[in-house]
């Protein structure tokens, strides 16, 4: 599977991160799928790196942190909302610090091409105290990933590399240069005060963190990621990430300050830059973070109007910001929205839920499209795993005739990701009239491009591994009414199974199992390969 | 500023929009140009609108093409022409699926590459580089059909331009 590598390559930002991780001696890559980050681990594996899908982002970051405690370099990938799940780890990992380089990729999605929110994870760098790098294109994705591992080791801190959809999925030219190599091989060194965060250890650890960040700020003042390009004195632009490319498009003669290392800020260099130009504009995608911090530092800068906080920036929007053009922006052309595929096994489930007039507490995956006509069978969708908790909350408070119609619907990958704790809640705090959970097991993480997960029993490269069997888990957790059904086989049987579960007034779980029609041919190939391998070794 | 060529490739999920733009970007890359290519590809499901921006020239900054800036717009799905027309310059070239409607039977799967054949007659990238790019971006078993489709597209374009 290893591909030949050329010096000059046309790569996506995601591929560039994977290549740099490999060339930086990363021993373990882990993460949970999420657009636009998913291809990083897949590319890392295709290049021959050791990569694995974790059940969710929190576990992924824990595994990565353990590897880094052990002195290895580790890469952890996730989309922006994944960092919310992993945040509990992150906020104390900055206290413990790391021995081996730990780079966490946060792939943000300004404009929400495929996300439920457009949170700006530059906020996490400030909140958790983690060094942040923000590449603008694939070359920088490569260079900064390499630098990220070295910086993580230099300062003993995790480094967060913030990508955005445009950086992840755009292709541009990468010239490979040698990257800094790990200084040590994995070896356990006991460091109880440094690694065991009881309050007595955590108090000095917090002080250590602030000292490390002060050193990192001093480093940022004059480092390869602080990129200052002197142009005209008339206009200076301060920015980070892909925005620099848009800005150069519309103001080629301006002076530019790209914050490649965007936290902690190189405040002195910024002050000098601001003083060197007649007019200085902070152009940032997302929240007004740099604007607020530079103003707080007493700098005389301009910034974008609130309207540009929403959505992605592009060359035209950057021009509007620079020229104070407040004329209304043309609405984005409405394309054709995505739909559940013809033959999708989620279809009959939502047809039935609609027919039965259920109140559907939904979740995230392809099946969220059950909200659209002709199904129109979803009443809430918040974050991964929320279907169960939200459904239970509704059941607890709604009048009985409504409560009895509430169904939680969750996908297989999502159930593993964050449904298991919801199920524990269901068993522990059952609503008066029970509850019905449907797990739509289509044998893959379809939404993000068909990744494996613990419920498929295959690893990232589709080879057989340990298998978490849903029915066994559900039984073991204390649910008595468990039904498995093929939703494509018989519409009447599906409807009856749901009615029976609703009418039982007990806790019930229905596993609707039928492979995603796009994944099914591949799943058959993996299964055949596994069977052949079994036969050969017997 | 040095001239940059802007091409938008558009269609519906499952039609090979991203594949076509990969091939175009790769061909320009092989021609030694600076190249940026960008699209939003999120959802797995088939059938939603997809558009991909490819920019190439001596030096390319932004990876995105804004309204009214495309030199060429290649559309694979008839109903996506109107949705995307706003990206074209007033004198820009539209390569619509009609262009290859009458070129005899080509497989539906290769319509994207046939349209690249049409597009290639408007661009300054040598044919052998296009063919290398097609081979590099498709599995070997699809090479023959796609190279054929590409050539049919070129012929169709020439016959209408003549
Ligand atoms: C915390 C978090 N991580 C990742 C994602 C991206 N994501 C959304 S749904 C999903 C999984 C969908 O798989 P599954 O539940 O099996 O449903 P399917 O798409 O197969 O129908 C993923 C990875 C997200 N929205 N939030
Ligand atoms: S990709 Fe699979 S799960 Fe998603 S809509 Fe299509 S058939 Fe359904």
XYZ file of C-alpha atoms and ligand atoms in Angstrom:
734
model
C 0.000 0.000 0.000
C 2.984 2.261 0.418
C 3.059 4.817 -2.363
C 6.142 6.179 -4.058
C 6.941 9.646 -2.825
C 8.199 12.405 -5.025
C 9.916 15.597 -3.984
C 7.264 17.920 -5.397
C 3.719 16.700 -4.861
C 0.178 17.974 -5.225
C -1.383 17.140 -1.862
C -4.413 18.016 0.202
C -3.704 19.577 3.572
C -4.793 16.314 5.179
C -2.362 14.278 3.068
C 0.407 16.743 3.873
C -0.175 16.300 7.626
C -0.067 12.524 7.217
C 3.152 12.663 5.214
C 4.804 14.983 7.714
C 3.718 12.782 10.614
C 5.278 9.790 8.941
C 8.480 11.677 8.228
C 8.569 12.959 11.815
C 8.743 9.446 13.200
C 5.210 9.299 14.629
C 4.735 5.892 16.228
C 0.977 6.062 16.657
C -1.837 7.903 14.925
C -5.293 7.787 16.453
C -8.525 9.722 16.174
C -12.207 9.523 15.432
C -13.601 10.244 11.954
C -15.088 13.659 11.344
C -15.205 15.859 8.275
C -12.869 17.505 7.348
C -10.217 15.588 9.344
C -10.968 11.985 8.388
C -8.497 11.503 5.540
C -5.455 12.267 7.708
C -5.347 8.922 9.484
C -6.380 7.059 6.339
C -3.507 8.659 4.429
C -1.107 8.021 7.319
C -2.066 4.330 7.251
C -1.753 4.195 3.445
C 1.793 5.540 3.768
C 2.609 2.716 6.179
C 2.092 4.504 9.503
C 0.411 2.785 12.461
C -3.050 4.303 12.566
C -6.182 3.314 14.397
C -9.719 4.575 14.929
C -10.661 5.153 18.548
C -14.261 4.789 19.741
C -14.354 8.555 20.292
C -12.122 11.600 20.501
C -11.645 11.476 24.256
C -10.250 7.977 24.088
C -8.134 8.938 21.094
C -6.504 11.815 22.962
C -5.968 9.628 26.026
C -4.240 6.986 23.927
C -2.139 9.662 22.231
C -1.258 11.176 25.608
C -0.222 7.782 26.962
C 2.031 7.278 23.950
C 3.530 10.727 24.525
C 4.011 9.984 28.258
C 5.926 6.926 27.079
C 8.233 9.130 25.038
C 6.775 8.405 21.594
C 5.495 10.877 19.048
C 1.747 10.611 18.601
C -0.722 12.190 16.193
C -4.354 12.614 17.253
C -6.961 13.766 14.719
C -10.528 14.989 15.024
C -12.970 17.563 13.769
C -13.584 20.724 15.783
C -16.527 19.347 17.802
C -14.432 16.293 18.606
C -12.243 18.539 20.732
C -15.290 19.172 22.948
C -15.409 15.448 23.650
C -11.646 15.340 24.239
C -11.532 18.600 26.181
C -11.442 16.936 29.585
C -8.195 15.270 28.614
C -6.777 18.372 26.969
C -7.252 20.741 29.897
C -5.164 18.576 32.197
C -2.740 17.267 29.574
C -1.405 20.815 29.446
C -0.670 20.496 33.186
C 1.033 17.105 32.942
C 2.796 18.004 29.731
C 4.373 15.357 27.536
C 7.732 13.718 26.891
C 7.215 12.585 23.289
C 5.739 15.058 20.820
C 1.946 15.154 20.863
C 0.165 16.936 18.033
C -3.602 17.236 18.160
C -5.249 18.131 14.866
C -8.407 20.184 15.217
C -10.181 20.455 11.866
C -12.558 23.390 12.140
C -15.431 23.945 9.771
C -16.211 27.649 9.353
C -19.303 27.845 7.178
C -20.447 24.408 8.382
C -19.988 22.490 5.165
C -20.753 19.378 7.196
C -21.042 20.175 10.868
C -23.627 21.101 13.433
C -21.844 24.294 14.524
C -18.969 26.555 13.488
C -17.166 26.828 16.804
C -13.735 28.407 16.558
C -11.205 26.156 18.254
C -8.655 28.920 18.545
C -10.599 29.508 21.754
C -9.348 26.166 23.086
C -5.723 27.216 22.769
C -6.427 30.062 25.177
C -8.678 28.076 27.477
C -6.495 24.994 27.831
C -3.095 26.640 27.398
C -1.922 24.710 24.404
C 0.478 25.939 21.717
C -1.429 26.474 18.462
C -0.184 26.345 14.892
C -2.367 27.351 11.942
C -1.224 26.382 8.444
C -2.568 28.266 5.421
C -1.959 25.632 2.747
C -0.601 22.135 2.211
C 3.058 23.200 2.311
C 2.529 24.780 5.687
C 0.447 21.797 6.815
C 3.526 19.698 6.107
C 6.052 22.122 7.617
C 3.985 23.009 10.681
C 3.190 19.379 11.481
C 6.902 18.668 11.493
C 7.547 21.761 13.605
C 4.637 20.825 15.894
C 6.294 17.628 17.090
C 9.572 19.419 17.723
C 7.829 22.275 19.581
C 5.795 19.839 21.647
C 9.021 18.227 22.819
C 10.862 21.523 23.233
C 8.206 22.970 25.545
C 6.885 19.706 26.954
C 3.345 20.654 25.926
C 0.778 19.240 23.519
C 0.560 21.248 20.308
C -2.734 21.854 18.602
C -2.587 22.201 14.838
C -5.732 23.991 13.763
C -6.815 23.270 10.231
C -10.011 24.432 8.557
C -12.071 22.788 5.837
C -10.292 24.844 3.174
C -6.869 23.820 4.396
C -7.794 20.156 4.918
C -9.466 19.643 1.570
C -7.611 22.017 -0.727
C -4.771 20.607 -2.743
C -1.624 22.589 -3.341
C 2.010 21.887 -3.999
C 4.241 20.466 -1.292
C 7.989 20.228 -1.512
C 9.261 17.754 1.009
C 12.026 18.846 3.297
C 13.582 16.751 6.058
C 11.758 17.234 9.361
C 13.089 17.255 12.947
C 13.419 13.735 14.308
C 12.551 12.416 17.792
C 15.406 12.713 20.269
C 14.619 9.589 22.247
C 12.988 6.184 21.965
C 9.994 5.221 24.139
C 10.983 4.390 27.662
C 8.991 4.666 30.895
C 10.255 7.265 33.323
C 8.382 7.571 36.591
C 7.376 11.180 37.282
C 4.700 11.094 39.972
C 4.444 14.860 40.677
C 4.459 15.568 36.954
C 1.905 12.995 35.886
C -0.429 12.318 38.806
C -2.696 15.339 39.021
C -3.847 15.317 42.608
C -4.351 18.909 43.807
C -0.958 19.013 45.513
C 0.709 18.211 42.204
C -1.688 20.146 40.001
C -1.102 23.492 41.770
C 2.582 23.670 40.832
C 1.726 22.085 37.466
C -0.525 25.012 36.629
C 2.320 27.411 37.403
C 4.653 25.334 35.248
C 2.153 25.557 32.397
C 2.109 29.356 32.561
C 5.924 29.421 32.581
C 6.059 27.155 29.556
C 3.594 29.384 27.737
C 5.656 32.459 28.580
C 8.694 30.742 27.064
C 6.641 29.722 24.039
C 5.504 33.340 23.611
C 9.117 34.505 23.651
C 9.958 31.839 21.095
C 7.032 32.917 18.893
C 8.464 36.433 18.607
C 10.981 35.244 16.087
C 10.274 31.778 14.780
C 9.728 30.265 11.322
C 5.967 30.212 11.873
C 5.785 33.943 12.576
C 5.747 35.136 8.999
C 6.128 38.837 8.333
C 6.198 40.118 4.760
C 6.961 43.778 4.409
C 5.109 45.469 1.584
C 3.476 48.848 1.362
C 3.380 51.006 4.486
C -0.163 52.066 3.654
C -1.820 48.813 4.713
C -0.854 46.027 7.080
C -2.902 42.841 7.446
C -2.662 40.572 10.483
C -4.214 37.165 10.045
C -3.934 33.407 10.535
C -4.767 30.272 8.566
C -6.000 30.263 4.987
C -7.101 33.924 5.165
C -3.583 35.056 4.241
C -4.114 33.554 0.767
C -7.342 35.501 0.245
C -5.708 38.682 1.528
C -2.767 38.386 -0.870
C -5.260 37.946 -3.668
C -7.001 41.259 -3.015
C -4.215 43.375 -1.530
C -1.032 42.039 -3.117
C 1.000 45.120 -2.185
C 0.091 45.205 1.496
C 2.348 44.224 4.397
C 1.381 40.901 5.939
C 1.711 39.321 9.358
C 0.702 35.672 9.337
C 0.379 34.181 12.779
C 1.487 30.665 11.904
C 1.982 30.191 15.627
C -1.218 31.785 16.805
C -1.052 30.997 20.511
C 0.688 32.224 22.575
C 0.853 35.472 20.598
C 4.166 37.119 19.667
C 2.928 40.451 21.049
C 6.125 42.442 20.604
C 6.491 41.495 16.967
C 2.828 42.367 16.417
C 3.263 45.752 18.134
C 6.228 46.538 15.945
C 4.287 45.540 12.850
C 1.289 47.667 13.786
C 3.579 50.639 14.377
C 5.267 50.129 11.008
C 2.133 50.642 8.913
C -0.304 53.515 8.528
C -3.374 51.337 8.716
C -3.529 47.861 10.262
C -6.454 45.491 9.787
C -6.943 42.215 11.634
C -8.680 39.845 9.227
C -9.681 36.655 10.989
C -12.155 33.945 10.095
C -14.598 33.126 12.887
C -14.663 34.701 16.342
C -13.072 38.107 17.000
C -10.247 36.590 19.041
C -7.171 38.351 17.706
C -9.127 41.573 17.526
C -10.062 41.360 21.203
C -6.590 40.375 22.354
C -4.765 42.990 20.306
C -7.166 45.698 21.429
C -6.661 44.576 25.022
C -2.928 45.028 24.430
C -3.669 48.631 23.494
C -3.012 48.272 19.774
C -4.671 50.528 17.270
C -6.116 48.072 14.794
C -9.193 47.779 12.609
C -11.241 44.608 12.484
C -14.089 43.059 10.552
C -17.745 43.920 11.102
C -19.831 41.298 12.924
C -21.406 40.080 9.654
C -18.113 38.401 8.735
C -18.073 36.352 11.894
C -20.469 34.019 10.136
C -19.321 31.564 7.488
C -16.049 31.192 5.642
C -14.055 34.099 4.340
C -12.987 34.235 0.699
C -11.182 36.800 -1.425
C -14.358 38.806 -2.005
C -15.256 38.942 1.674
C -11.709 39.941 2.608
C -11.900 42.713 0.009
C -15.151 43.909 1.580
C -13.511 44.005 5.004
C -10.485 45.914 3.737
C -12.539 48.364 1.675
C -15.321 48.890 4.233
C -17.747 47.634 1.599
C -20.951 47.029 3.515
C -23.168 46.381 0.492
C -25.263 43.243 0.898
C -23.517 40.011 -0.070
C -25.167 37.852 -2.739
C -26.826 34.818 -1.198
C -25.082 31.511 -1.819
C -26.699 29.658 -4.711
C -28.959 26.970 -3.323
C -27.678 23.688 -4.701
C -29.344 20.346 -4.384
C -29.227 19.160 -0.761
C -27.918 15.681 0.013
C -30.510 12.939 0.414
C -30.512 9.436 1.792
C -29.321 7.258 -1.113
C -31.775 5.128 -3.037
C -31.744 1.770 -1.291
C -30.444 3.217 1.981
C -31.397 1.020 4.922
C -32.275 4.084 7.006
C -35.191 4.916 4.700
C -37.785 2.381 5.905
C -37.030 3.258 9.533
C -37.908 6.923 9.051
C -40.882 6.101 6.836
C -42.238 4.002 9.710
C -41.434 6.532 12.443
C -43.222 9.169 10.381
C -46.213 6.901 9.823
C -46.469 6.134 13.537
C -46.270 9.825 14.458
C -43.319 9.294 16.765
C -41.430 12.097 18.486
C -37.927 11.324 17.307
C -34.901 12.312 19.330
C -32.280 12.054 16.616
C -28.526 11.950 16.371
C -25.715 12.652 13.921
C -24.895 10.586 10.859
C -26.336 9.929 7.422
C -29.581 9.145 9.189
C -29.952 12.788 10.276
C -31.292 13.223 6.740
C -34.410 11.489 8.082
C -35.384 15.043 9.043
C -35.995 15.964 5.379
C -39.119 15.196 3.365
C -40.440 12.722 2.448
C -39.478 11.256 5.835
C -39.806 14.316 8.063
C -39.168 12.117 11.061
C -36.691 13.835 13.338
C -37.413 16.353 16.067
C -33.982 17.081 17.475
C -30.313 16.616 16.638
C -27.679 18.283 18.787
C -24.411 16.401 19.112
C -23.204 12.832 18.890
C -24.936 10.628 21.455
C -27.524 13.211 22.476
C -30.408 11.161 21.059
C -30.583 8.972 24.138
C -30.269 11.591 26.864
C -32.568 14.056 25.111
C -35.134 11.323 24.451
C -35.053 10.329 28.127
C -35.444 13.940 29.225
C -38.521 14.292 27.014
C -39.954 11.029 28.335
C -39.532 12.217 31.939
C -41.504 15.435 31.550
C -43.982 15.131 28.676
C -47.617 14.218 29.352
C -47.971 10.431 29.061
C -49.715 10.359 25.667
C -46.772 12.310 24.187
C -44.051 10.652 26.244
C -45.131 7.238 24.983
C -44.342 8.277 21.404
C -40.742 9.324 22.057
C -38.102 7.230 20.283
C -34.336 7.781 20.366
C -32.550 6.949 17.118
C -28.784 6.499 16.928
C -26.319 5.106 14.356
C -23.905 2.274 15.069
C -20.729 4.353 15.055
C -22.464 7.014 17.134
C -23.699 4.402 19.614
C -20.110 3.296 20.222
C -18.895 6.906 20.284
C -21.200 8.182 22.984
C -24.344 6.090 23.204
C -23.130 3.597 25.786
C -23.283 6.071 28.649
C -26.739 7.168 27.489
C -27.820 3.539 27.656
C -26.488 3.331 31.212
C -28.623 6.370 32.057
C -31.642 4.680 30.488
C -31.173 1.611 32.679
C -30.388 3.618 35.790
C -33.067 6.330 35.526
C -35.874 4.756 33.501
C -38.793 7.054 32.620
C -42.210 5.989 34.014
C -43.383 4.561 30.685
C -40.081 3.079 29.632
C -38.227 4.195 26.523
C -37.447 2.941 23.043
C -33.983 3.186 21.519
C -33.336 2.277 17.897
C -29.776 1.566 16.839
C -29.443 1.872 13.078
C -26.588 -0.547 12.496
C -25.510 -0.210 8.881
C -22.128 -1.765 9.585
C -20.060 1.352 8.995
C -19.499 5.007 9.784
C -21.219 5.951 6.547
C -21.449 9.712 6.909
C -17.713 10.339 6.909
C -16.859 7.856 4.165
C -17.279 4.375 5.612
C -14.819 4.029 8.439
C -14.714 0.967 10.680
C -15.476 1.130 14.410
C -15.478 -1.336 17.332
C -18.983 -2.527 16.384
C -17.819 -3.733 12.948
C -15.039 -5.909 14.324
C -12.589 -4.592 11.727
C -9.706 -2.169 12.198
C -8.847 0.957 10.228
C -7.353 -1.133 7.428
C -10.466 -3.370 7.452
C -8.699 -6.378 8.966
C -10.542 -8.428 11.610
C -10.049 -7.386 15.238
C -11.989 -7.441 18.507
C -15.726 -7.006 18.006
C -18.085 -5.196 20.379
C -21.417 -6.959 19.873
C -24.329 -4.627 20.481
C -26.941 -7.134 21.619
C -24.564 -8.654 24.166
C -23.656 -5.253 25.553
C -27.280 -4.131 25.723
C -28.309 -7.334 27.522
C -25.389 -7.070 29.884
C -26.332 -3.493 30.732
C -29.746 -4.682 31.849
C -32.195 -4.223 28.971
C -34.555 -7.204 28.660
C -36.467 -6.229 25.530
C -33.900 -6.418 22.715
C -35.002 -7.070 19.134
C -32.826 -7.345 16.049
C -34.472 -6.736 12.706
C -33.522 -6.239 9.060
C -35.262 -2.964 8.178
C -35.182 -3.732 4.458
C -36.682 -7.212 4.735
C -40.264 -6.569 5.764
C -41.926 -3.210 6.385
C -44.754 -4.750 8.388
C -42.395 -6.603 10.695
C -40.431 -3.391 11.255
C -43.597 -1.467 12.074
C -44.807 -4.182 14.416
C -41.487 -4.306 16.224
C -41.636 -0.565 16.871
C -45.283 -0.649 17.964
C -44.607 -3.543 20.297
C -41.651 -1.762 21.862
C -43.640 1.457 22.292
C -46.614 -0.376 23.780
C -44.534 -2.420 26.201
C -44.060 0.544 28.524
C -40.662 -0.981 29.316
C -37.126 -0.166 28.246
C -36.609 -1.555 24.766
C -33.828 -1.501 22.210
C -34.365 -2.307 18.537
C -31.237 -3.018 16.510
C -32.097 -2.375 12.842
C -29.267 -4.119 11.031
C -28.579 -3.912 7.312
C -25.362 -2.685 5.677
C -25.193 0.730 4.035
C -25.794 0.043 0.361
C -22.664 1.935 -0.664
C -20.501 0.053 1.815
C -22.027 -3.406 1.358
C -19.895 -4.542 -1.614
C -16.718 -3.566 0.216
C -17.860 -5.200 3.447
C -18.378 -8.437 1.509
C -14.814 -8.194 0.168
C -13.400 -7.640 3.683
C -15.423 -10.537 5.045
C -14.279 -12.840 2.265
C -10.638 -11.844 2.790
C -10.973 -12.505 6.512
C -12.586 -15.901 5.907
C -9.838 -16.875 3.468
C -7.185 -15.855 5.965
C -8.881 -17.935 8.676
C -8.960 -20.977 6.394
C -5.307 -20.531 5.501
C -4.193 -20.449 9.109
C -6.356 -23.353 10.252
C -0.434 40.315 -11.475
C 0.391 37.173 -13.483
C -2.558 35.465 -15.045
C -4.210 32.638 -13.166
C -6.687 30.352 -14.920
C -9.819 29.569 -12.905
C -11.931 26.492 -13.621
C -14.999 25.389 -11.663
C -16.111 21.761 -12.009
C -19.674 21.141 -10.825
C -22.259 18.383 -10.686
C -23.916 16.022 -8.269
C -22.357 13.674 -5.729
C -21.466 10.369 -7.389
C -20.811 11.883 -10.836
C -17.059 12.165 -10.480
C -16.815 15.928 -9.925
C -13.921 15.595 -7.522
C -12.226 13.017 -9.730
C -12.459 15.338 -12.725
C -11.020 18.250 -10.801
C -8.261 15.996 -9.445
C -7.304 15.091 -13.003
C -7.385 18.712 -14.144
C -5.295 19.879 -11.196
C -2.831 17.051 -11.733
C -2.479 17.861 -15.445
C -1.734 21.521 -14.634
C 0.698 20.358 -11.941
C 2.470 18.150 -14.464
C 2.715 21.156 -16.762
C 4.895 22.744 -14.076
C 2.387 25.330 -12.924
C 1.445 26.402 -9.432
C -1.923 24.808 -8.674
C -4.583 25.079 -5.998
C -7.722 23.032 -5.917
C -10.460 23.172 -3.394
C -13.917 21.879 -2.732
C -16.269 21.121 0.049
C -16.747 17.392 0.235
C -18.446 16.250 3.321
C -21.317 13.948 2.956
C -21.095 10.413 1.736
C -24.555 10.289 0.271
C -25.103 10.517 -3.407
C -26.973 13.186 -5.242
C -26.218 16.517 -3.535
C -24.584 19.443 -5.358
C -20.783 19.389 -5.503
C -18.504 22.041 -6.950
C -14.737 22.075 -7.090
C -12.463 25.037 -7.814
C -9.185 24.564 -9.697
C -6.774 27.462 -10.139
C -3.424 27.339 -11.906
C -0.779 29.685 -13.250
C 2.592 31.014 -12.261
C 1.540 31.769 -8.705
C -1.824 31.059 -7.084
C -2.893 32.550 -3.748
C -6.467 31.811 -2.653
C -7.712 28.278 -3.330
C -11.252 29.536 -3.915
C -12.876 31.060 -6.985
C -15.328 33.836 -6.230
C -18.403 34.934 -8.149
C -17.724 36.082 -11.701
C -14.091 34.959 -11.657
C -14.172 31.593 -13.468
C -12.635 31.386 -16.947
C -14.324 28.030 -17.481
C -17.253 26.235 -15.861
C -17.538 22.503 -16.488
C -20.897 21.054 -15.424
C -21.681 17.346 -15.420
C -25.370 17.497 -14.401
C -27.757 19.459 -16.653
C -29.710 20.806 -13.665
C -26.559 22.207 -12.062
C -25.759 24.679 -14.858
C -27.991 27.433 -13.543
C -26.952 26.908 -9.945
C -23.315 27.522 -10.866
C -23.478 29.982 -13.721
C -22.795 32.936 -11.397
C -19.142 31.914 -11.045
C -18.410 32.500 -14.750
C -16.777 35.640 -16.096
C -18.930 37.424 -18.654
C -16.719 36.029 -21.431
C -16.125 32.704 -19.660
C -16.517 29.306 -21.315
C -19.327 26.981 -20.260
C -18.670 23.282 -20.841
C -22.115 21.793 -20.338
C -23.131 18.145 -20.519
C -24.842 18.871 -23.850
C -21.395 19.233 -25.388
C -20.891 15.496 -25.247
C -24.530 14.476 -25.706
C -24.024 13.469 -29.330
C -20.630 11.848 -29.336
C -21.931 8.309 -29.540
C -22.039 5.932 -26.676
C -19.703 6.547 -23.806
C -20.277 5.053 -20.427
C -22.059 7.268 -17.916
C -19.075 6.851 -15.601
C -16.773 8.532 -18.099
C -18.885 11.599 -18.909
C -16.761 13.607 -16.473
C -13.595 12.714 -18.382
C -15.240 13.298 -21.786
C -16.082 16.804 -20.586
C -12.456 17.266 -19.544
C -11.662 16.448 -23.187
C -13.870 19.353 -24.249
C -12.337 21.595 -21.600
C -8.815 20.677 -22.692
C -9.374 22.403 -26.047
C -9.766 25.700 -24.183
C -6.663 25.302 -22.031
C -2.947 25.361 -22.601
C -2.035 21.971 -21.194
C -0.428 19.444 -23.583
C -2.543 16.333 -24.293
C 0.100 13.827 -23.125
C 0.019 15.451 -19.674
C -3.766 15.115 -19.564
C -3.412 11.447 -20.383
C -0.741 10.970 -17.721
C -3.032 12.667 -15.211
C -5.964 10.433 -16.181
C -3.821 7.337 -15.701
C -2.453 8.562 -12.383
C -5.894 9.270 -10.932
C -7.824 6.193 -12.051
C -7.385 2.467 -11.489
C -5.676 0.706 -14.366
C -8.777 -1.166 -15.486
C -10.476 2.160 -16.242
C -7.610 3.699 -18.231
C -8.647 2.636 -21.721
C -12.281 3.747 -21.493
C -11.391 7.076 -19.984
C -8.625 7.954 -22.419
C -11.120 7.138 -25.155
C -13.779 9.311 -23.558
C -11.266 12.136 -23.239
C -10.429 11.927 -26.939
C -14.086 11.783 -27.918
C -14.621 14.925 -25.896
C -11.795 16.669 -27.741
C -13.211 15.633 -31.092
C -16.693 16.806 -30.147
C -15.307 20.178 -29.136
C -13.337 20.538 -32.323
C -16.284 19.669 -34.513
C -18.491 22.288 -32.858
C -15.746 24.899 -32.825
C -14.900 24.337 -36.509
C -17.897 14.724 18.338
C -18.103 14.449 16.911
N -17.241 13.647 16.271
C -17.408 13.360 14.955
C -18.451 13.888 14.260
C -18.617 13.575 12.790
N -19.630 12.558 12.628
C -20.898 12.894 12.569
S -21.874 11.569 12.565
C -20.623 10.508 12.587
C -20.815 9.038 12.616
C -21.881 8.541 11.764
O -21.856 7.146 11.768
P -23.093 6.283 12.205
O -23.565 6.680 13.538
O -22.703 4.868 12.059
O -24.227 6.685 11.157
P -24.246 6.524 9.551
O -23.612 7.741 8.988
O -23.520 5.283 9.218
O -25.687 6.485 9.193
C -19.455 11.199 12.610
C -18.168 10.556 12.609
C -19.333 14.743 14.965
N -20.369 15.329 14.374
N -19.132 14.986 16.272
S -24.078 6.452 2.309
Fe -25.086 4.587 3.132
S -25.985 5.227 5.065
Fe -25.495 7.097 3.933
S -27.361 7.628 2.836
Fe -26.158 6.383 1.439
S -26.824 4.263 1.801
Fe -27.559 5.493 3.517
